[in-house]
Short mmCIF file of C-alpha atoms and ligand atoms in Angstrom, two decimals:
data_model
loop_
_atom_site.label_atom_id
_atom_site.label_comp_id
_atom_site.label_asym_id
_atom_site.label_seq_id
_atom_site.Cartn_x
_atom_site.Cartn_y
_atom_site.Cartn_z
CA UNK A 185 59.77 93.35 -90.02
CA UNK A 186 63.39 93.48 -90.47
CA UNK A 187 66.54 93.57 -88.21
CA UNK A 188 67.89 96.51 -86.06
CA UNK A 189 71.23 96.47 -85.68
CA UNK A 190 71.47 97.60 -81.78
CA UNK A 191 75.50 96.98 -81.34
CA UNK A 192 78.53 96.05 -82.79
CA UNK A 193 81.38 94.68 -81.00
CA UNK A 194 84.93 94.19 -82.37
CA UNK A 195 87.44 91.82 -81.50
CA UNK A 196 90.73 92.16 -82.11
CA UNK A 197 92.32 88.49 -82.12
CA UNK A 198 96.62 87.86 -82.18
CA UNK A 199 97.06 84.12 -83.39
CA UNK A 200 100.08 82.94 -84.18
CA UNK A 201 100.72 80.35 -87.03
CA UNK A 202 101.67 76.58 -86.94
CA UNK A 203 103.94 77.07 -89.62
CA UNK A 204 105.35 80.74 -91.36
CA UNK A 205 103.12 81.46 -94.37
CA UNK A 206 105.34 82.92 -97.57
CA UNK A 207 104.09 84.60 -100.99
CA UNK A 208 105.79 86.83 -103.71
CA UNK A 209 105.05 90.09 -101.06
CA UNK A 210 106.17 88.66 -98.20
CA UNK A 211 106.20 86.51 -94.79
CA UNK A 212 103.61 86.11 -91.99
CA UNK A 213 104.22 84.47 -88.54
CA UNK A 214 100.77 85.13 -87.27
CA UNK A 215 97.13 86.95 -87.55
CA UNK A 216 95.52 89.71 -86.70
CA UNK A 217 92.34 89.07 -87.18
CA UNK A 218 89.03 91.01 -86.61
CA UNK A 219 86.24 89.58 -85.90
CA UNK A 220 82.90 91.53 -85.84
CA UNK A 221 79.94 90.62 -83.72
CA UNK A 222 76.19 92.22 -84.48
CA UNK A 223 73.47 92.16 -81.86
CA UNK A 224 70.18 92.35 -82.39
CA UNK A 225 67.66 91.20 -79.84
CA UNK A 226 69.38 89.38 -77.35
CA UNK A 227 71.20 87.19 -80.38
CA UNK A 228 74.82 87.88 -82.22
CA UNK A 229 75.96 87.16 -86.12
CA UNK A 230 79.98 87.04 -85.80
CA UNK A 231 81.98 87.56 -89.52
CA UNK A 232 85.46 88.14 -89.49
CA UNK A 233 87.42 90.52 -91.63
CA UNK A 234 89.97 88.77 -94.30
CA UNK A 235 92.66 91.36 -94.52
CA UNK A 236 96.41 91.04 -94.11
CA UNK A 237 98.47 92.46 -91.03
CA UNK A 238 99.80 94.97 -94.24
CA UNK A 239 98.45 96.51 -96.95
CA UNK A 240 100.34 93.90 -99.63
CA UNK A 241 97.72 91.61 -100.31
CA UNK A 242 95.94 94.65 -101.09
CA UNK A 243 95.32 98.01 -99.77
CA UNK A 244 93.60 96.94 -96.54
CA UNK A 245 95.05 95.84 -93.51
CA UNK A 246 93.93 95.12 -89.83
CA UNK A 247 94.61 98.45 -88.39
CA UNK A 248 93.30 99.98 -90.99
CA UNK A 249 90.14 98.35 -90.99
CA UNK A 250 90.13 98.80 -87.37
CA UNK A 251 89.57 101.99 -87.85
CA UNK A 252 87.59 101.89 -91.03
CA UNK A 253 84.73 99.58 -89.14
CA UNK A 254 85.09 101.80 -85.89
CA UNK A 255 84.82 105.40 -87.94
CA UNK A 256 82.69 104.56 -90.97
CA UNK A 257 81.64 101.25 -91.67
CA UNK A 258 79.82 100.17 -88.58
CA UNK A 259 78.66 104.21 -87.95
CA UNK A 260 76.51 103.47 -91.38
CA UNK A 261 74.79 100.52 -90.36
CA UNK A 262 73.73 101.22 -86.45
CA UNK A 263 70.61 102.07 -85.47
CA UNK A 264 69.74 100.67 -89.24
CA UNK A 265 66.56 98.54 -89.89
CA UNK A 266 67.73 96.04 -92.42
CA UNK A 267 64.93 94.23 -94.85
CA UNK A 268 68.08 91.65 -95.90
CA UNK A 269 71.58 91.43 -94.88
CA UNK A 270 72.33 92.63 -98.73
CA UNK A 271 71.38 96.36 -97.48
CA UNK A 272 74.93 96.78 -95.46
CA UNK A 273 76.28 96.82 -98.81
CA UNK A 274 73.70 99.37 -99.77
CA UNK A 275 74.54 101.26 -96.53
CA UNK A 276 77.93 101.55 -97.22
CA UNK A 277 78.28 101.93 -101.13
CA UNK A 278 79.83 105.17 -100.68
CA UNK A 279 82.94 104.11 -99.05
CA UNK A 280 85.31 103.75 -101.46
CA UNK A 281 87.19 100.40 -101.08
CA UNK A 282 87.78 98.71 -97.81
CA UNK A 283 85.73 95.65 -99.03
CA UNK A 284 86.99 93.17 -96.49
CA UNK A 285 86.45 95.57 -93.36
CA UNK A 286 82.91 95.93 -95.17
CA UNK A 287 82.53 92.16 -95.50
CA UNK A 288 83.44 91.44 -92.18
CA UNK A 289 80.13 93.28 -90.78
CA UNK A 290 77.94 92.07 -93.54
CA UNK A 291 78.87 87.93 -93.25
CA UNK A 292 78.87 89.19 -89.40
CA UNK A 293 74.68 90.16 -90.26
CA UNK A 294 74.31 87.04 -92.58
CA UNK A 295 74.90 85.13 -89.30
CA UNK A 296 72.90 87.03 -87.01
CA UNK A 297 69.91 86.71 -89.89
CA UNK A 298 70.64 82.74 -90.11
CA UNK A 299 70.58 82.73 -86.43
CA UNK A 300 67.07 84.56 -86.14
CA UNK A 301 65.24 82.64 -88.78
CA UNK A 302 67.02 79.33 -86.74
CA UNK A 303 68.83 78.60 -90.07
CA UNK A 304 72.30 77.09 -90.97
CA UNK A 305 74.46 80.06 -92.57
CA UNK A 306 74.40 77.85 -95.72
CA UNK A 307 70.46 77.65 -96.52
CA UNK A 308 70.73 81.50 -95.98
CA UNK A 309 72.58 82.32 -98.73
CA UNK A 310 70.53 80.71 -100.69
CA UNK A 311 73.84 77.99 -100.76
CA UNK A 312 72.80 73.87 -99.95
CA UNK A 313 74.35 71.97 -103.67
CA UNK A 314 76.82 70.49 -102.02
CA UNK A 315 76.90 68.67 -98.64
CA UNK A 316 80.85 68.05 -98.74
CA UNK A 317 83.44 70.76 -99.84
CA UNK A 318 86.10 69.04 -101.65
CA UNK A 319 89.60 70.91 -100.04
CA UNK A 320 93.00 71.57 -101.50
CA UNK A 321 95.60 73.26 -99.61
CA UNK A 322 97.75 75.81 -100.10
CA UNK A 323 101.02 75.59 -99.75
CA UNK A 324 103.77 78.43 -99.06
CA UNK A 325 107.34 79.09 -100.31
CA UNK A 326 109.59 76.95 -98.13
CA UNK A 327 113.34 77.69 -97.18
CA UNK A 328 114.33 74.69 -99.60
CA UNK A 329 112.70 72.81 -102.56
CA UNK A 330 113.04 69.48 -100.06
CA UNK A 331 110.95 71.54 -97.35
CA UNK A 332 108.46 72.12 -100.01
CA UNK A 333 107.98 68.52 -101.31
CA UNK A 334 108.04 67.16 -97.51
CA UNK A 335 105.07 69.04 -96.89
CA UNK A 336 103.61 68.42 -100.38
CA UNK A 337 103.13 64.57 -99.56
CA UNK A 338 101.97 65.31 -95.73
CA UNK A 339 99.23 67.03 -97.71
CA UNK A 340 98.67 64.53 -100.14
CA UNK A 341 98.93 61.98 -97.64
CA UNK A 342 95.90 63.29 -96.05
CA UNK A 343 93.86 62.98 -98.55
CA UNK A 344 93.72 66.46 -99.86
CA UNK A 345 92.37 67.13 -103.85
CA UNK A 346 94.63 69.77 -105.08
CA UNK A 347 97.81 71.02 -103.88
CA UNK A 348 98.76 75.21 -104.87
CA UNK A 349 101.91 76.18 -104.68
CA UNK A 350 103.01 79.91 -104.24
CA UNK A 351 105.51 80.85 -106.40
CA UNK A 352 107.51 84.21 -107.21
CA UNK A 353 110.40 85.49 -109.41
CA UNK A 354 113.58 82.86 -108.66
CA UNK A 355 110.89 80.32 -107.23
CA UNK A 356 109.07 79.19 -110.12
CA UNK A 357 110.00 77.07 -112.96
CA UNK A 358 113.03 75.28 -111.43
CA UNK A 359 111.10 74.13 -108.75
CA UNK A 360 107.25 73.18 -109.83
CA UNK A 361 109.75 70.49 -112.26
CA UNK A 362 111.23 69.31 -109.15
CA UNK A 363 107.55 68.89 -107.74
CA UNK A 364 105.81 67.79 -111.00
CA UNK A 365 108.58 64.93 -111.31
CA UNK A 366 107.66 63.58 -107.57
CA UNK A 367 104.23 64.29 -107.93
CA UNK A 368 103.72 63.22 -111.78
CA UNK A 369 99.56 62.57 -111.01
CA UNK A 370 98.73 65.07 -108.22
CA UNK A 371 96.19 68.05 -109.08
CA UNK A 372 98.87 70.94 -108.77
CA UNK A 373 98.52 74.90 -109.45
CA UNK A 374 100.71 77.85 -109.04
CA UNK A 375 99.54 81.16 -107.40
CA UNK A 376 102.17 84.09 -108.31
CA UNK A 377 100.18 87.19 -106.05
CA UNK A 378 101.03 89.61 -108.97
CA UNK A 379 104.86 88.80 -108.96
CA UNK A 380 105.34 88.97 -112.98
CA UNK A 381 104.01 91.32 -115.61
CA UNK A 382 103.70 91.16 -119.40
CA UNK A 383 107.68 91.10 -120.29
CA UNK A 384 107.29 88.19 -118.75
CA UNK A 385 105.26 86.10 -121.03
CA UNK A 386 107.71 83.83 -122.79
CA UNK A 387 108.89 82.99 -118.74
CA UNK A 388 105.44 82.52 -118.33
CA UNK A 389 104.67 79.72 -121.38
CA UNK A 390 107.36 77.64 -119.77
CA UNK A 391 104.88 76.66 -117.50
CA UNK A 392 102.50 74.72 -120.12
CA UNK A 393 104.53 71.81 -119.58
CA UNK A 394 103.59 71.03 -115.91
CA UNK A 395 99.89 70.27 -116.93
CA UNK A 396 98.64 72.73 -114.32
CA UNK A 397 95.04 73.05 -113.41
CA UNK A 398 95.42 76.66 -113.66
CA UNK A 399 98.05 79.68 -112.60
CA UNK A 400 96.75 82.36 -110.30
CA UNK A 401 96.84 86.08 -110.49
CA UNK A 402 100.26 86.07 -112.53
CA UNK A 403 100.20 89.98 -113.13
CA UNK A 404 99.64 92.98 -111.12
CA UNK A 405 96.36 92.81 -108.62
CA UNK A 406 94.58 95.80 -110.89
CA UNK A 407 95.37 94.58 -114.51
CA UNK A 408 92.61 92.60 -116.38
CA UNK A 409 93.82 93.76 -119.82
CA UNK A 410 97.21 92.30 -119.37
CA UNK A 411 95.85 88.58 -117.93
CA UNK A 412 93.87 88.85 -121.35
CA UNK A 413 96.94 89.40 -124.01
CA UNK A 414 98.58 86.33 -121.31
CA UNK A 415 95.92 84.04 -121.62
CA UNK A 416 95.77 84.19 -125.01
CA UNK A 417 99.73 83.26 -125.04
CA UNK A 418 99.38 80.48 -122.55
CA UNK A 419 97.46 76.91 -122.94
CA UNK A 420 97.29 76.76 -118.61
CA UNK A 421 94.51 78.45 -117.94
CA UNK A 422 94.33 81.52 -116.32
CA UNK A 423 92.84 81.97 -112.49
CA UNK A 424 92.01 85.47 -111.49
CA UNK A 425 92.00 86.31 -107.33
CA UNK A 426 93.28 89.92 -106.77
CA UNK A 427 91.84 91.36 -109.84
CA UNK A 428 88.09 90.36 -108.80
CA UNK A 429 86.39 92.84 -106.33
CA UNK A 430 83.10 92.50 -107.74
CA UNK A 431 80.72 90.96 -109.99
CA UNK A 432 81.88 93.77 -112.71
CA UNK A 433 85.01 92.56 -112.45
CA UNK A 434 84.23 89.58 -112.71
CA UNK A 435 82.08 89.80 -116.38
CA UNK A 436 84.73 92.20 -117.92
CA UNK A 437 87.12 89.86 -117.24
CA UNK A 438 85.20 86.58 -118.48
CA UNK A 439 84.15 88.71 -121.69
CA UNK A 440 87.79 89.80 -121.89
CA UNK A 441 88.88 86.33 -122.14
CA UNK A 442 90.99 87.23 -119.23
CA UNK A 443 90.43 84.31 -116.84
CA UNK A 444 89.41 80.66 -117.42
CA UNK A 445 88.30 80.26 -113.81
CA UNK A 446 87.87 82.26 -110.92
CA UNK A 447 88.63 82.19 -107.39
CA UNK A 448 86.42 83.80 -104.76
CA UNK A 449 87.08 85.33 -101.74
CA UNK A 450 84.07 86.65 -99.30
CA UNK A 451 86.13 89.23 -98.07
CA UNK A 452 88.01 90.51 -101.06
CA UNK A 453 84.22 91.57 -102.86
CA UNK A 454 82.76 92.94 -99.44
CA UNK A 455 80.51 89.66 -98.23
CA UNK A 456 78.01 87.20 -99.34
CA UNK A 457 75.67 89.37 -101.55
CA UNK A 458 78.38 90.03 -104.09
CA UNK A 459 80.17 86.98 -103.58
CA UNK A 460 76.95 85.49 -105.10
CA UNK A 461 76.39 87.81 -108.02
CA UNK A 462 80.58 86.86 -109.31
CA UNK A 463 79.60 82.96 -108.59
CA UNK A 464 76.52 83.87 -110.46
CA UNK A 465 77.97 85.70 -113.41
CA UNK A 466 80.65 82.70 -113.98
CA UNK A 467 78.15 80.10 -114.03
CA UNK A 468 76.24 82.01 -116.67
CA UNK A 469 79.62 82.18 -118.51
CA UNK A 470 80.06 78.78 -117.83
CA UNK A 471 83.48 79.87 -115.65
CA UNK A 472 84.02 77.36 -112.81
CA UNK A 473 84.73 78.96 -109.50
CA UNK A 474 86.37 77.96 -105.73
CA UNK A 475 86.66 79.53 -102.58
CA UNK A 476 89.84 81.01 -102.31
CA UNK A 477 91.37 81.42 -98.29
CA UNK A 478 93.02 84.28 -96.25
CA UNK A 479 94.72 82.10 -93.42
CA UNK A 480 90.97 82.37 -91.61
CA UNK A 481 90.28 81.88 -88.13
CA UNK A 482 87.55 79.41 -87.44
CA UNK A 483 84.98 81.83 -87.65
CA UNK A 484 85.92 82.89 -91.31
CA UNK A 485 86.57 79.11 -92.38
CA UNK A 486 83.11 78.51 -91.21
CA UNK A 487 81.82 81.27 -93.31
CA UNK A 488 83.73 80.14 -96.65
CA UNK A 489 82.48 76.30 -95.71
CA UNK A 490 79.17 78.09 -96.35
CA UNK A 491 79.52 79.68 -99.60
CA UNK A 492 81.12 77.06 -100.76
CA UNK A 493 78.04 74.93 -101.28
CA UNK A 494 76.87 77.38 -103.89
CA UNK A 495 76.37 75.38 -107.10
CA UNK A 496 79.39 76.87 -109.39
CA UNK A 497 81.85 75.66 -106.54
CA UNK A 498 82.74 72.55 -108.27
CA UNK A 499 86.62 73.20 -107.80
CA UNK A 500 88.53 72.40 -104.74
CA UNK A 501 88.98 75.37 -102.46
CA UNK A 502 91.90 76.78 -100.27
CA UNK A 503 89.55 75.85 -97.10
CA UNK A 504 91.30 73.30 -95.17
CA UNK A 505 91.90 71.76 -91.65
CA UNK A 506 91.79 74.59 -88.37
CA UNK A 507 94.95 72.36 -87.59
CA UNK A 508 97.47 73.34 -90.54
CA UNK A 509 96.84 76.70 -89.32
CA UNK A 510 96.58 77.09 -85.18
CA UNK A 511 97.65 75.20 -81.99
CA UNK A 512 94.20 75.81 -81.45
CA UNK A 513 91.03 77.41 -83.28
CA UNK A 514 88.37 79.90 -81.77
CA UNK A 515 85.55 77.43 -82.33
CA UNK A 516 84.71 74.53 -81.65
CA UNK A 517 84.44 71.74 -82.84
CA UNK A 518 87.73 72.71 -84.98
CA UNK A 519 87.29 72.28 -88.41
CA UNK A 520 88.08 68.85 -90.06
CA UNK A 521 88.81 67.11 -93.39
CA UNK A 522 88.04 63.72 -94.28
CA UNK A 523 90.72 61.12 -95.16
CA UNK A 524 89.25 61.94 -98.76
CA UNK A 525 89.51 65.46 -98.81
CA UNK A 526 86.35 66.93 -97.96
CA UNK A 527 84.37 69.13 -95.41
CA UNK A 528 81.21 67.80 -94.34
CA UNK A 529 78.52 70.27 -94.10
CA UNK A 530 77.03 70.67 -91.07
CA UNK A 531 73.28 71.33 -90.12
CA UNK A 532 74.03 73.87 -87.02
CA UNK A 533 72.02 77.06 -87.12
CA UNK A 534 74.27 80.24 -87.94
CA UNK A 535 77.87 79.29 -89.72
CA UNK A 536 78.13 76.07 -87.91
CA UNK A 537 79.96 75.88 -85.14
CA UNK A 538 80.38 77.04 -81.72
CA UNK A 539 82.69 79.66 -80.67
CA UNK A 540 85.56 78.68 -77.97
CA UNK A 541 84.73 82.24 -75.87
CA UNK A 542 87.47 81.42 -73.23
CA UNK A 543 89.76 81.01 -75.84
CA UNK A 544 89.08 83.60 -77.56
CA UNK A 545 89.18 85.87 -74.67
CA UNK A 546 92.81 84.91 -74.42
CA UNK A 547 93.98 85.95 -77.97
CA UNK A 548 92.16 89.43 -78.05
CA UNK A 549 94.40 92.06 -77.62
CA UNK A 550 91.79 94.67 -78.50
CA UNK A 551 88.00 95.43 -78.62
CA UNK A 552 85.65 98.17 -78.67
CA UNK A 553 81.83 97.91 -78.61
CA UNK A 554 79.71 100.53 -80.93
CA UNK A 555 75.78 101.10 -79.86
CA UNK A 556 72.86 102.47 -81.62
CA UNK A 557 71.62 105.56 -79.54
O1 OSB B 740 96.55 84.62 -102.75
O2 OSB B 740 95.23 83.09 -102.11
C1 OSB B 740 96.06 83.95 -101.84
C2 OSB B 740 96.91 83.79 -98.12
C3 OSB B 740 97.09 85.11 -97.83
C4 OSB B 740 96.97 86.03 -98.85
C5 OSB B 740 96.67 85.62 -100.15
C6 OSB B 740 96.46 84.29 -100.44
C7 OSB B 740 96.63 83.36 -99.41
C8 OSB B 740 96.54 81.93 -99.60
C9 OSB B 740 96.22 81.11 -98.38
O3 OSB B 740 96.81 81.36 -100.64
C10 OSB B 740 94.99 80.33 -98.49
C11 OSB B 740 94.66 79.72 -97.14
O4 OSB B 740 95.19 78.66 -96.85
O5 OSB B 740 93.88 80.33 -96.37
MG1 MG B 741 95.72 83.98 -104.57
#
């Protein structure tokens, strides 16, 4: 028993974006995306790798994990028998880092393992409480506070639960007033990327008036001491993205007090297997948790759709429409939201959907195909 990885090909996708995409470290105009394809008998798993075009989200970035996948990552899992999809995280615990270009090839062996035991991705990750995945969006810094608030009520209009903001020094409190006071009912959050640190703090307490679900990663994307002595200052609580790489993370934060809620990312903690232990080690704690986005292409949507069925996922996400993103998506059908701001969960074997191969045959700019010998 178990799976033999036989070959890995990656796909190096160039998508452009609907609409610019802005945080506090900078702009993006399109994707480079990887997506990674397993083989196994005569089937494929596909994941996708998370990381930025540069290294400001965090250290990774798509040439970089390019390389990482091509040199190390993929090297350490050819040729491999795997009992579970769990071991490529076993197989490459002694690269240092580098968790999305890991957790590209392990959601990538999630799939193929869904796809040989004629699952949906879901049931395989031991995921199924929910059947819809309420959505929020997330919403970038505009060119003026009117830009902002025009897209704010397109949002809103369609029915989505939450809207989050993305706010940096000089585009913070000034404006989430101007949106609070059009918006006096509407879920709303802030998400800073690390743009403040502690000096900050009494800036910081200003924003206890807005009666904000939560404020995301306010200080730097390594600091869970600091998010601790803030939280303690601050009523709105506190949601940690950046700082959570693992499930250790995630309980020295919680027992730190650092964090009322957390978001998760698949990539960010290296895949499914530990994405699971940090939603496990909130809901012991009692810490909700949502599925945080990296401007996916279908393939990674698909794949947060899926772990966002988990149990503890009872906020709602940054997984939204294929539309607000692309012209048009790698898979098909594109992914859709209800007028009342949900997903539905599909019953499809493998993460739901089917890929659009012409399609994306025209967006790859780059691949290179890896074989056990
Ligand atoms: O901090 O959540 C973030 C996008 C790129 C990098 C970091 C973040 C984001 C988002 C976008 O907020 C979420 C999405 O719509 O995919
Ligand atoms: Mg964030």
């Amino acid at each position: 028993m178990g799976t033999r990885i036989e070959q890995v090909n990656l796909h190096w996708l160039r998508m452009p974006l609907v609409h610019f995409f802005e945080t506090s470290f900078g702009r993006t105009y399109g994707r480079e995306i990887i997506l990674v394809e397993a083989s196994a008998d005569g089937l494929s798993g596909w994941g996708e790798v998370t990381c930025g075009e540069s290294p400001h989200y965090n250290e990774e970035w798509t040439e970089g994990a390019w390389l990482l996948l091509r040199d190390f990552i993929v090297p350490s899992v050819l040729g491999k028998t795997l009992g579970s999809p769990a071991d490529v995280q076993r197989l490459t615990a002694g690269i240092r880092g580098h968790k999305m270009a890991q957790g590209g090839l392990e959601a990538a062996v999630w799939d193929l393992e869904a796809r040989r035991n004629g699952n949906p991705l879901w049931k395989q990750i031991g995921g199924g409480a929910h059947k819809a995945i309420a959505c929020g969006v997330s919403i970038g810094i505009q060119d003026s506070v009117g830009q902002l608030l025009q897209k704010i009520r397109t949002e809103v209009e369609a029915g989505y639960r939450r809207i989050k903001m993305k706010i940096k020094r000089g585009w913070d409190i000034d404006v989430i007033r101007e949106v609070r006071r059009e918006f006096p009912a509407t879920p709303l959050m802030a998400d800073a990327n690390s743009a403040y640190t502690l000096s900050d703090v009494d800036h910081l307490k200003r924003l206890d008036e807005f009666n904000l679900m939560m404020i995301e990663q306010p200080l730097a994307h390594d600091e869970i001491i600091d998010h601790a002595v803030l939280q303690a200052a601050l009523t709105t609580p506190i949601c940690l993205d950046e700082c959570i790489r693992s499930a250790h993370h995630a309980e020295q934060a919680i027992r730190m007090k650092a964090c009322g809620i957390i978001n998760i990312k698949l990539g960010r903690v290296g895949g499914f297997a530990e994405a699971r232990r940090v939603h496990d080690v909130a809901m012991q704690h009692g810490i909700p948790v949502w599925c945080g986005g990296m401007l996916e292409s279908g393939v990674g949507r698909a794949h947060n759709i899926a772990l966002s069925t988990l149990p503890n996922f009872v906020l709602p996400g940054d997984v939204s429409a294929s539309r607000r993103y692309w012209k048009r998506d790698v898979i098909n059908p594109w992914v859709e939201v209800t007028p009342d701001g949900t997903i539905i969960v599909g019953d499809k074997t493998g993460f739901g959907y089917d890929l659009d191969l012409d399609y994306l045959a025209q967006v790859r700019v780059r691949q290179e195909t890896l074989k056990a010998s």
